[in-house]
Coordinates of C-alpha atoms in Angstrom, one line a residue:
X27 CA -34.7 -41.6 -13.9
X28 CA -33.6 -38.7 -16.1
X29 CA -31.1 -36.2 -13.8
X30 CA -31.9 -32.6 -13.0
X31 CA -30.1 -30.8 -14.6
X32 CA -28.6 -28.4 -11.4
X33 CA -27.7 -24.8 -11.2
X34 CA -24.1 -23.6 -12.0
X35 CA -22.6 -22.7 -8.7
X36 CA -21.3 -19.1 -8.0
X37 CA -17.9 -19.6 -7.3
X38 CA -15.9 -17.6 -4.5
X39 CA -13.9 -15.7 -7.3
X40 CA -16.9 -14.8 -9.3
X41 CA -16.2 -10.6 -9.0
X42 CA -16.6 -7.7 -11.7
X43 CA -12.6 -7.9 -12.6
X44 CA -12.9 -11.9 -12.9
X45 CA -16.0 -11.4 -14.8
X46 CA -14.0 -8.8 -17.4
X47 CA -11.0 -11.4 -17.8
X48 CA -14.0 -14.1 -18.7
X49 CA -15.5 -11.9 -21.1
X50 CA -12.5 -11.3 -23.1
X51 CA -11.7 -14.9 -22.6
X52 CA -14.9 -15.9 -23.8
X53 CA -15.0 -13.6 -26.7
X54 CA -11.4 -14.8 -27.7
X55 CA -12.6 -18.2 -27.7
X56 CA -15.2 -17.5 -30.3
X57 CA -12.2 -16.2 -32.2
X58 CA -9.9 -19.8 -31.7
X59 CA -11.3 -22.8 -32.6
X60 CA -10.1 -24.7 -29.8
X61 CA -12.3 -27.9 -28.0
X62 CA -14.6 -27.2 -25.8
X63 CA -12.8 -29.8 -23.6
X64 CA -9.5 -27.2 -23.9
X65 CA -11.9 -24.1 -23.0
X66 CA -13.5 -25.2 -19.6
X67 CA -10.0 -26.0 -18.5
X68 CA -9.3 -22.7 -19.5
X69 CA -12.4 -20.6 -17.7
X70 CA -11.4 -21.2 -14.2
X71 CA -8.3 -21.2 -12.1
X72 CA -6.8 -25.0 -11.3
X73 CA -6.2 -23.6 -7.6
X74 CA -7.7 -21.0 -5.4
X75 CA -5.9 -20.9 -1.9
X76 CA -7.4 -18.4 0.9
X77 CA -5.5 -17.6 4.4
X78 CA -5.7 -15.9 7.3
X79 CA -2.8 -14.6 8.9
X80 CA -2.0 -14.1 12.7
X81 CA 0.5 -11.2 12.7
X82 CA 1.9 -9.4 16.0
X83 CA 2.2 -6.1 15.6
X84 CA 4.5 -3.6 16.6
X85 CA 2.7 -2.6 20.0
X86 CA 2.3 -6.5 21.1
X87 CA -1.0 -6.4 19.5
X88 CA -1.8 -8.7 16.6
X89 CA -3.3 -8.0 13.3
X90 CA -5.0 -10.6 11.2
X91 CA -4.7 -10.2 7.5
X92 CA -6.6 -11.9 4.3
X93 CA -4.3 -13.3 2.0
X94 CA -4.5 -15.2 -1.4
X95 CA -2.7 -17.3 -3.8
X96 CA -4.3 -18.4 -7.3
X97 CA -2.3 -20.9 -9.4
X98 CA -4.6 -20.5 -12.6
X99 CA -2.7 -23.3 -15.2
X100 CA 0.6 -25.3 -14.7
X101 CA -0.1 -26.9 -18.7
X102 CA 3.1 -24.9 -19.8
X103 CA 5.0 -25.3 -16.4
X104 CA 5.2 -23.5 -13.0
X105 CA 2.7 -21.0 -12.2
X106 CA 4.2 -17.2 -12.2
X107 CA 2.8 -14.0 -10.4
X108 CA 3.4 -11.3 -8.4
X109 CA 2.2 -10.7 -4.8
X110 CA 0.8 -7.4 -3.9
X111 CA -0.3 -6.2 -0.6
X112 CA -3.4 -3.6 -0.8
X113 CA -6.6 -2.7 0.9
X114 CA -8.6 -4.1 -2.6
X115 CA -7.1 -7.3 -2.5
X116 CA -9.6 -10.1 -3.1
X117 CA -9.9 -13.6 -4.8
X118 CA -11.7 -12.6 -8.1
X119 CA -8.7 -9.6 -8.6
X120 CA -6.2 -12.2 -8.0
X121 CA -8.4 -14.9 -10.0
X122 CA -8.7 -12.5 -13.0
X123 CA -4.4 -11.1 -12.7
X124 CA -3.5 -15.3 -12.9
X125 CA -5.7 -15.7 -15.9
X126 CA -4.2 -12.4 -17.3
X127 CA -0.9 -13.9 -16.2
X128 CA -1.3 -17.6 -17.9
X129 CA -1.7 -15.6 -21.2
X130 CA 0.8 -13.6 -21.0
X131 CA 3.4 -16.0 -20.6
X132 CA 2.1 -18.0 -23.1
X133 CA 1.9 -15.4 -25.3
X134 CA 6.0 -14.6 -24.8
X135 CA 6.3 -18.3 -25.1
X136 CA 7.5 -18.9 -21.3
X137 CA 7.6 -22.2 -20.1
X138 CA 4.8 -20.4 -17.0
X139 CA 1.4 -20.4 -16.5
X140 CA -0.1 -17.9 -14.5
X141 CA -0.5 -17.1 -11.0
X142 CA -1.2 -14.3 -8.8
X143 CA -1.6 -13.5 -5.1
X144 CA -1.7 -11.1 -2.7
X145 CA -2.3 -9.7 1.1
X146 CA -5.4 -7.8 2.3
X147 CA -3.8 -4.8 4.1
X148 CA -2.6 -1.1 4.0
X149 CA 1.1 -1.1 3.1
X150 CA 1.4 2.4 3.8
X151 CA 0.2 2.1 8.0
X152 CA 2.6 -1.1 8.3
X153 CA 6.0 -0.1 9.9
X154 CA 9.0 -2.3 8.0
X155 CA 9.2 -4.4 11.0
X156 CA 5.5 -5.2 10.5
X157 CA 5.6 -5.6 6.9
X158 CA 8.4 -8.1 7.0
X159 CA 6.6 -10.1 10.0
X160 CA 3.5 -10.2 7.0
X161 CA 5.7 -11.8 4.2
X162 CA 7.3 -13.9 6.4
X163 CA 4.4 -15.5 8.0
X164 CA 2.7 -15.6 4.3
X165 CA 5.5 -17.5 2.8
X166 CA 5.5 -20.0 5.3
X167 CA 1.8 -20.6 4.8
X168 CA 2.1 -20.8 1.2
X169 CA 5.4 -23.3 1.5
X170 CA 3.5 -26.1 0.9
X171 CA 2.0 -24.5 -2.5
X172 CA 5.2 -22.5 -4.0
X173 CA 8.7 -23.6 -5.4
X174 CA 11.0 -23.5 -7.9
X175 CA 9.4 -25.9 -9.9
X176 CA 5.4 -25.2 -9.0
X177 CA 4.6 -21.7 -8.2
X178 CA 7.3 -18.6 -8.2
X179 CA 6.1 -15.6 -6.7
X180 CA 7.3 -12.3 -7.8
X181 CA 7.0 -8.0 -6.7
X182 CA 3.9 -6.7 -7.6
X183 CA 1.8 -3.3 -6.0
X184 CA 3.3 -2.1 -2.8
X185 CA 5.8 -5.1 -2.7
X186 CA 9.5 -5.1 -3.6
X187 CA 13.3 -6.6 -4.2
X188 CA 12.8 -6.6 -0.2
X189 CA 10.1 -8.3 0.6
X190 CA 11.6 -11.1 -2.1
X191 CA 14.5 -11.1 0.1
X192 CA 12.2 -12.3 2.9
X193 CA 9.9 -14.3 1.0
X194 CA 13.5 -16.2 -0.2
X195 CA 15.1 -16.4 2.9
X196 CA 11.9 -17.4 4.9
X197 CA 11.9 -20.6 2.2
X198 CA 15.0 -21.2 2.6
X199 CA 15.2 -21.4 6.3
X200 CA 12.6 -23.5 5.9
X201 CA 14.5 -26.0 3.3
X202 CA 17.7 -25.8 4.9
X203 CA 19.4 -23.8 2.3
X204 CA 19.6 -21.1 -0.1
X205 CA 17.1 -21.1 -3.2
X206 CA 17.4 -18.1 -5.0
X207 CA 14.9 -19.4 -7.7
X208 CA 12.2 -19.8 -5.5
X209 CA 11.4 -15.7 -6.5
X210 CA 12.4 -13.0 -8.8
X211 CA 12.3 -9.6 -8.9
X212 CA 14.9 -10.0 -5.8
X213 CA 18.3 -7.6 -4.7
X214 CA 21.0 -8.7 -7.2
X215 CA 23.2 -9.4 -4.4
X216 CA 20.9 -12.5 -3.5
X217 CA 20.7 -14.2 -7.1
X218 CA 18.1 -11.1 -8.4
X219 CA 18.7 -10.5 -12.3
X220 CA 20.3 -6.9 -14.0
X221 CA 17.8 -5.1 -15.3
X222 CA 14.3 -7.0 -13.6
X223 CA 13.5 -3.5 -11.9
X224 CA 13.3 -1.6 -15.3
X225 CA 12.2 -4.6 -17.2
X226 CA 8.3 -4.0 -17.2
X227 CA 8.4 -0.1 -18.2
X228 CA 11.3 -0.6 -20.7
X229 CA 9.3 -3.4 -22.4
X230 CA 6.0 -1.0 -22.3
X231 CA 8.1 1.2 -24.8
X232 CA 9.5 -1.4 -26.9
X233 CA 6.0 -2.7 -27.7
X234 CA 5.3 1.1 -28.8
X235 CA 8.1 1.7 -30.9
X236 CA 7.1 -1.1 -32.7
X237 CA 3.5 -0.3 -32.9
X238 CA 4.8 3.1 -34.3
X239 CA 6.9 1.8 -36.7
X240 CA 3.7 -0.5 -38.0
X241 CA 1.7 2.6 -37.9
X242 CA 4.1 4.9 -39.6
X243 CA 4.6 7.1 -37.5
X244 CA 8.2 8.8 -35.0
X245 CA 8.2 8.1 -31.6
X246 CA 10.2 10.9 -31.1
X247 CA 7.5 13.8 -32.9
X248 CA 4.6 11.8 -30.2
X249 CA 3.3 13.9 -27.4
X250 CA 3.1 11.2 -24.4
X251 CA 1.0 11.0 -21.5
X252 CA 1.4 8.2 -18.5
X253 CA -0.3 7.4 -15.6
X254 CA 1.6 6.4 -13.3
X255 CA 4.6 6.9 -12.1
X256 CA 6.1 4.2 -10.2
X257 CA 7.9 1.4 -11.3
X258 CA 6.3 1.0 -14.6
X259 CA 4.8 4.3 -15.5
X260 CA 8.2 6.3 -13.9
X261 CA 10.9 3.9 -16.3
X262 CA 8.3 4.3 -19.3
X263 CA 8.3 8.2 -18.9
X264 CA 12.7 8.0 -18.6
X265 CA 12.2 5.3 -21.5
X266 CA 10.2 7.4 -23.5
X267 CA 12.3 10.7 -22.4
X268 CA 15.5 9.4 -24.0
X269 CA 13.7 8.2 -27.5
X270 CA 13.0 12.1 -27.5
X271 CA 9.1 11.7 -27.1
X272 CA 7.5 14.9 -25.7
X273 CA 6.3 13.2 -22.1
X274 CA 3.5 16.2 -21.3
X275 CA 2.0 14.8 -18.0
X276 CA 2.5 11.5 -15.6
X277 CA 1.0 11.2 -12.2
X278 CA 0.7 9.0 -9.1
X279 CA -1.4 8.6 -6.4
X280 CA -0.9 12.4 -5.2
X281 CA -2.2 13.5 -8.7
X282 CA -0.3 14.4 -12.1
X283 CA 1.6 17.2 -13.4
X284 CA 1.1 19.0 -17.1
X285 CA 3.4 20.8 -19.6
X286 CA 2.2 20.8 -23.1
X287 CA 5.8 21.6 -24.5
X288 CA 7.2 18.4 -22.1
X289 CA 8.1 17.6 -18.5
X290 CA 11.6 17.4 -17.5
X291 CA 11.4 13.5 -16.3
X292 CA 14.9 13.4 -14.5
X293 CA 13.8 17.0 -12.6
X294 CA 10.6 14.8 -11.7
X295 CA 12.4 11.5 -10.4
X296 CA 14.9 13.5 -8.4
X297 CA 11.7 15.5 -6.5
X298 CA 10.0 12.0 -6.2
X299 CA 13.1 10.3 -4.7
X300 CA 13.5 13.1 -2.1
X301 CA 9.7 13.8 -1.7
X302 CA 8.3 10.7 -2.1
X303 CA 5.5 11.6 -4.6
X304 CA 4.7 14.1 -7.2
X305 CA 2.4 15.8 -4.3
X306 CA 3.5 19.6 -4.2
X307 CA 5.8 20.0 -7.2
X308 CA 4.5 22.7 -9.0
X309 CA 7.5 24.5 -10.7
X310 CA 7.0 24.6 -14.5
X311 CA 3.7 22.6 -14.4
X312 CA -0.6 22.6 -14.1
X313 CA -1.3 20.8 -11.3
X314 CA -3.6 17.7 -12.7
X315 CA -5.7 15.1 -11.2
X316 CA -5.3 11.4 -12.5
X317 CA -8.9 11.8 -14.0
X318 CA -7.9 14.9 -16.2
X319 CA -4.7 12.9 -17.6
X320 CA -6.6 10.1 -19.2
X321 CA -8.6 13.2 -21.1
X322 CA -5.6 15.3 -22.0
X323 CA -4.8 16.1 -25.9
X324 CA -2.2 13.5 -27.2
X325 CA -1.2 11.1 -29.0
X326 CA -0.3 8.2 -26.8
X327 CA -1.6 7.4 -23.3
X328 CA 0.3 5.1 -21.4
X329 CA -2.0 3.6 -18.4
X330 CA 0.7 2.2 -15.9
X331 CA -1.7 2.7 -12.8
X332 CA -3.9 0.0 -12.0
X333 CA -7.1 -1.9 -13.4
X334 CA -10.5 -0.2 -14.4
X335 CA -9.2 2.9 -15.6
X336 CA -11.0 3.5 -19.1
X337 CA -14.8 2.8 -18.9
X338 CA -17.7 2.8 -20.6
X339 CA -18.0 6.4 -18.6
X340 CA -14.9 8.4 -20.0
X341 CA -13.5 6.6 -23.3
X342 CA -15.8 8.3 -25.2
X343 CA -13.7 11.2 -24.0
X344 CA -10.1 10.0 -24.3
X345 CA -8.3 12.7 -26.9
X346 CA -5.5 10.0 -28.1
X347 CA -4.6 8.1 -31.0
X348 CA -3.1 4.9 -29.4
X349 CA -3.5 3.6 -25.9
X350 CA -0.5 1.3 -24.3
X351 CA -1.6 -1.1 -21.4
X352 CA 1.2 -0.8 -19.3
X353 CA -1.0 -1.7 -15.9
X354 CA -2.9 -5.1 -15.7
X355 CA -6.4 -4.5 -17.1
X356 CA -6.6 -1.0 -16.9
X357 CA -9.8 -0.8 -19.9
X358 CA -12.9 -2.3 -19.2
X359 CA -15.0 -4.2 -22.0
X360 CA -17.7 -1.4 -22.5
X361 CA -14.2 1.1 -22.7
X362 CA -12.6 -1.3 -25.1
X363 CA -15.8 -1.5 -27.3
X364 CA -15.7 2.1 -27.6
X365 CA -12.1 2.5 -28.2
X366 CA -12.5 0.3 -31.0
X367 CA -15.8 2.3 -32.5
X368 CA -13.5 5.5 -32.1
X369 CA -10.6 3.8 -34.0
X370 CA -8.4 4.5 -31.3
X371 CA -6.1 0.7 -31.0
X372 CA -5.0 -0.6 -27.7
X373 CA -1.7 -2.3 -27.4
X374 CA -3.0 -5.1 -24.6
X375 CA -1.9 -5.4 -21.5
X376 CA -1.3 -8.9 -21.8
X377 CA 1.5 -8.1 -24.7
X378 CA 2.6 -5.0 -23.3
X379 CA 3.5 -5.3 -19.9
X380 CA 5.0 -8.9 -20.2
X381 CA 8.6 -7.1 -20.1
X382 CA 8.7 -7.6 -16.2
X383 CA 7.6 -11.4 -16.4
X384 CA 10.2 -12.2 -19.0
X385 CA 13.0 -10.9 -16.9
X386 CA 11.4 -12.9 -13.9
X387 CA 11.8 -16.0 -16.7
X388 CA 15.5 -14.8 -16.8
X389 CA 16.5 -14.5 -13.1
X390 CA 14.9 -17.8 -12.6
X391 CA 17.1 -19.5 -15.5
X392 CA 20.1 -17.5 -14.3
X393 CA 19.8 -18.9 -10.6
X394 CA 18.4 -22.3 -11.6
X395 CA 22.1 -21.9 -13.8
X396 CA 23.7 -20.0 -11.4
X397 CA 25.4 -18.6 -14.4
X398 CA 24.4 -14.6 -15.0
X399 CA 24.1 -12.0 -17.4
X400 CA 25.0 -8.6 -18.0
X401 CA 23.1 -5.8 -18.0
X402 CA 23.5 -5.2 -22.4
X403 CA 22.6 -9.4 -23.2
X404 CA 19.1 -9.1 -20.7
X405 CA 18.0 -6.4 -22.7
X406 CA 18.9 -7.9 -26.1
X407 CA 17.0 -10.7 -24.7
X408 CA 14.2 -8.7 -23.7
X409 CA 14.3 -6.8 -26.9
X410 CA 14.1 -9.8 -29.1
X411 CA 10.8 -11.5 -27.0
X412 CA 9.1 -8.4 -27.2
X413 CA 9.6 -8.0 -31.0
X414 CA 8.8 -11.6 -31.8
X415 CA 5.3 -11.4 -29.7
X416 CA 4.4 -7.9 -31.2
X417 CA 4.9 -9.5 -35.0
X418 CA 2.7 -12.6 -34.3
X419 CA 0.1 -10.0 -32.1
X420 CA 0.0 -7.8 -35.5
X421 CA 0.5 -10.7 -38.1
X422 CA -2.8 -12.3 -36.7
X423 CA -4.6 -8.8 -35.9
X424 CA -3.7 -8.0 -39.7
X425 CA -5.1 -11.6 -40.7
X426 CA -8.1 -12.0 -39.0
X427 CA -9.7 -8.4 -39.3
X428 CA -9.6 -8.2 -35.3
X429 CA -8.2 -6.5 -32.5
X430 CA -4.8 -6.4 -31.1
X431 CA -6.6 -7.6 -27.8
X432 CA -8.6 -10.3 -29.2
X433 CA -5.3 -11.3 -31.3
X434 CA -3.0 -11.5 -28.4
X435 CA -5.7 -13.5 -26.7
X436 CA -6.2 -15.6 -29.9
X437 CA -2.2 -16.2 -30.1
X438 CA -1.9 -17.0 -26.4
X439 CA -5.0 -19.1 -26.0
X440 CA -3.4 -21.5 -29.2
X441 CA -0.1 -21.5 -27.0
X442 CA -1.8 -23.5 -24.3
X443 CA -4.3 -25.4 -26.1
X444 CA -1.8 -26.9 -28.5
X445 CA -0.2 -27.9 -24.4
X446 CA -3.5 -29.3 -23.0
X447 CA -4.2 -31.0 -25.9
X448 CA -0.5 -32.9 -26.2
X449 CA -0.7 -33.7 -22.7
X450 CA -4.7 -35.0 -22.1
X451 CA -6.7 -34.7 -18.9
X452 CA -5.1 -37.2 -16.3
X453 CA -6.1 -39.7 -15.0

């Protein structure tokens, strides 16, 4: 009797992000000719872990928190991600920021797939007490799924060098002695690398000087604008600061800040350091909302804020010549279509970014070595990654006719098939 052919089940992870990291996926693999074998091994995480934790709370209550862990290929070697704790935290964001991840690293040539994970919650209403009780009780859940040689977690949104510290020491109270490599993105004094915390936003500007130097233009006569603030957007807008760029507007959460003729960026980190946010500085500046910055007259605009940020509904009305991805997936498809009618190239978020995860690659070598570097050789290191994955990004772009985005997925899609297809399906 023939079979009936049955209905493709919606899997758990199946959201809007997830579905935009498939559709470039999918349109990328129209681009590689890779076997179709290589390409459903590709389409969905390998590992999809879901948890509930029991938390006691500061009043003698207890809290009960979501949490996730995606490990979405190992082909290249242990999976790599952050963790981030946030009230939007589901599996199809953390399904979609592994895949991102897996290409990433394959794209800078790490010996990492990609992973990602995080914990359903409000960081901000958590007392430190509290928050530590929530990594703690999530690293032991995930003990059985994480290590040094299988799945490395790493800082993400709203997590830290701290909350590595207790991630680390929770594993290694649990293995009965210190592993520094079980995490990056941890204090130096514990096995964390120089330079990890400015790693991501200095790497966000190295991929732009380069782009400019392809483009022809001076990084220096460029009027910048950067969403975000934090660790990305704030070391981007310093970065970009002391290569004499004209920084005219940043923001966080609180809103952004204007000055066509430049914002004094120090001035701005010294307020945020004592204030916490940009929320009431108003000296020299137009008051901005984040929404306004994306629209602002310039000629780069940095987007180190978060996912979904250019849309079909406002890139028609972005006023840039070149957008930098320095947050994960910050442009939709339908925004990335338009962006490319416009003429207005994206440097991808999957090259861009990867500054952060190639540091994470060095802290782990240095504590799987316990021999370090200094501060100068990291960011030769860095420097020299970067370059090398920009060239290929632009060499195939140039080759092919396509997009920087569809050539870094192109590049980093060839990375892992060439992997899946030494190593087979087992058994």
């Amino acid at each position: 009797m023939a079979k009936v052919a049955q209905p493709a089940p919606r899997l758990e992870w199946d959201t809007p992000l997830y579905q935009q990291a498939r559709t470039q996926l999918e349109h990328a693999l129209e681009l590689s000719d890779v076997r179709e074998l290589t390409a459903t091994r590709l389409r969905h995480p390998e590992r999809a872990l879901i948890l509930m934790l029991p938390v006691e709370m500061d009043d003698g209550s207890y809290g009960s928190f979501p949490a996730y862990r995606v490990q979405h290929s190992s082909v290249l070697g242990p999976t790599k991600g952050g963790i981030r704790y946030d009230e939007a935290v589901d599996l199809g964001e953390c399904a979609a920021l592994a895949m991102w991840m897996t290409w990433k690293c394959a794209l800078l040539r790490l010996p990492y797939g990609g992973a990602k994970g995080g914990v359903r919650c409000n960081p901000r209403e958590l007392s430190t007490t509290e928050l530590a009780r929530v990594t703690r009780r999530l690293t032991a859940e995930l003990a059985p799924f994480i290590g040094p040689e299988l799945d490395i977690p790493a800082p993400d949104m709203a997590t830290n060098e701290q909350t590595m510290a207790w991630m680390m020491d929770t594993y290694s109270m649990q293995m009965g002695y210190a592993v520094p490599e079980i995490v990056t993105g941890k204090p130096v004094s514990i096995g964390g690398s120089l330079f990890r915390h400015e790693a991501t936003g200095a790497g966000v500007v190295m991929v732009i000087e380069r782009a400019c130097e392809r483009l022809g233009w001076e990084l220096a006569a460029q009027a910048c604008a950067v969403q975000g603030f934090g660790n990305v957007g704030g070391i981007a807008s310093s970065e970009l600061h002391d290569k004499g760029a004209r920084v005219i507007a940043v923001s966080d959460l609180s809103g952004g800040v204007y000055a066509r003729d430049g914002l004094d960026i120090p001035t701005l980190h010294a307020y945020v350091a004592e204030h916490g946010s940009l929320e009431g500085y108003t000296k020299d500046v137009v008051r901005i909302t984040n929404e306004e910055l994306l629209e602002l007259d310039c000629d780069i605009l940095v987007l180190a804020a978060r996912e979904d940020q250019v849309t079909g509904e406002n890139a028609g009305r972005l006023r840039c010549r070149l957008v930098a991805e320095g947050a994960n997936g910050p442009t939709s498809v339908e925004g990335d279509r338009i962006l490319a009618e416009r003429g207005i190239p994206v440097l991808p978020d999957i090259l861009t970014n990867a500054g952060g995860v190639t540091v994470s690659y060095f802290e782990w070598v240095q504590d799987l070595g316990r021999l370090f570097w200094d501060r100068d050789e990291i960011r030769r290191r860095l420097a020299d990654k970067m370059s090398d994955a920009f060239d290929r990004v632009w060499g195939v772009s140039q080759e092919r006719g396509i997009s920087l985005r569809d050539a870094a997925l192109v590049a980093a899609i060839h990375e892992v098939s060439a992997a899946l297809e030494a190593r087979g399906i087992y058994p």
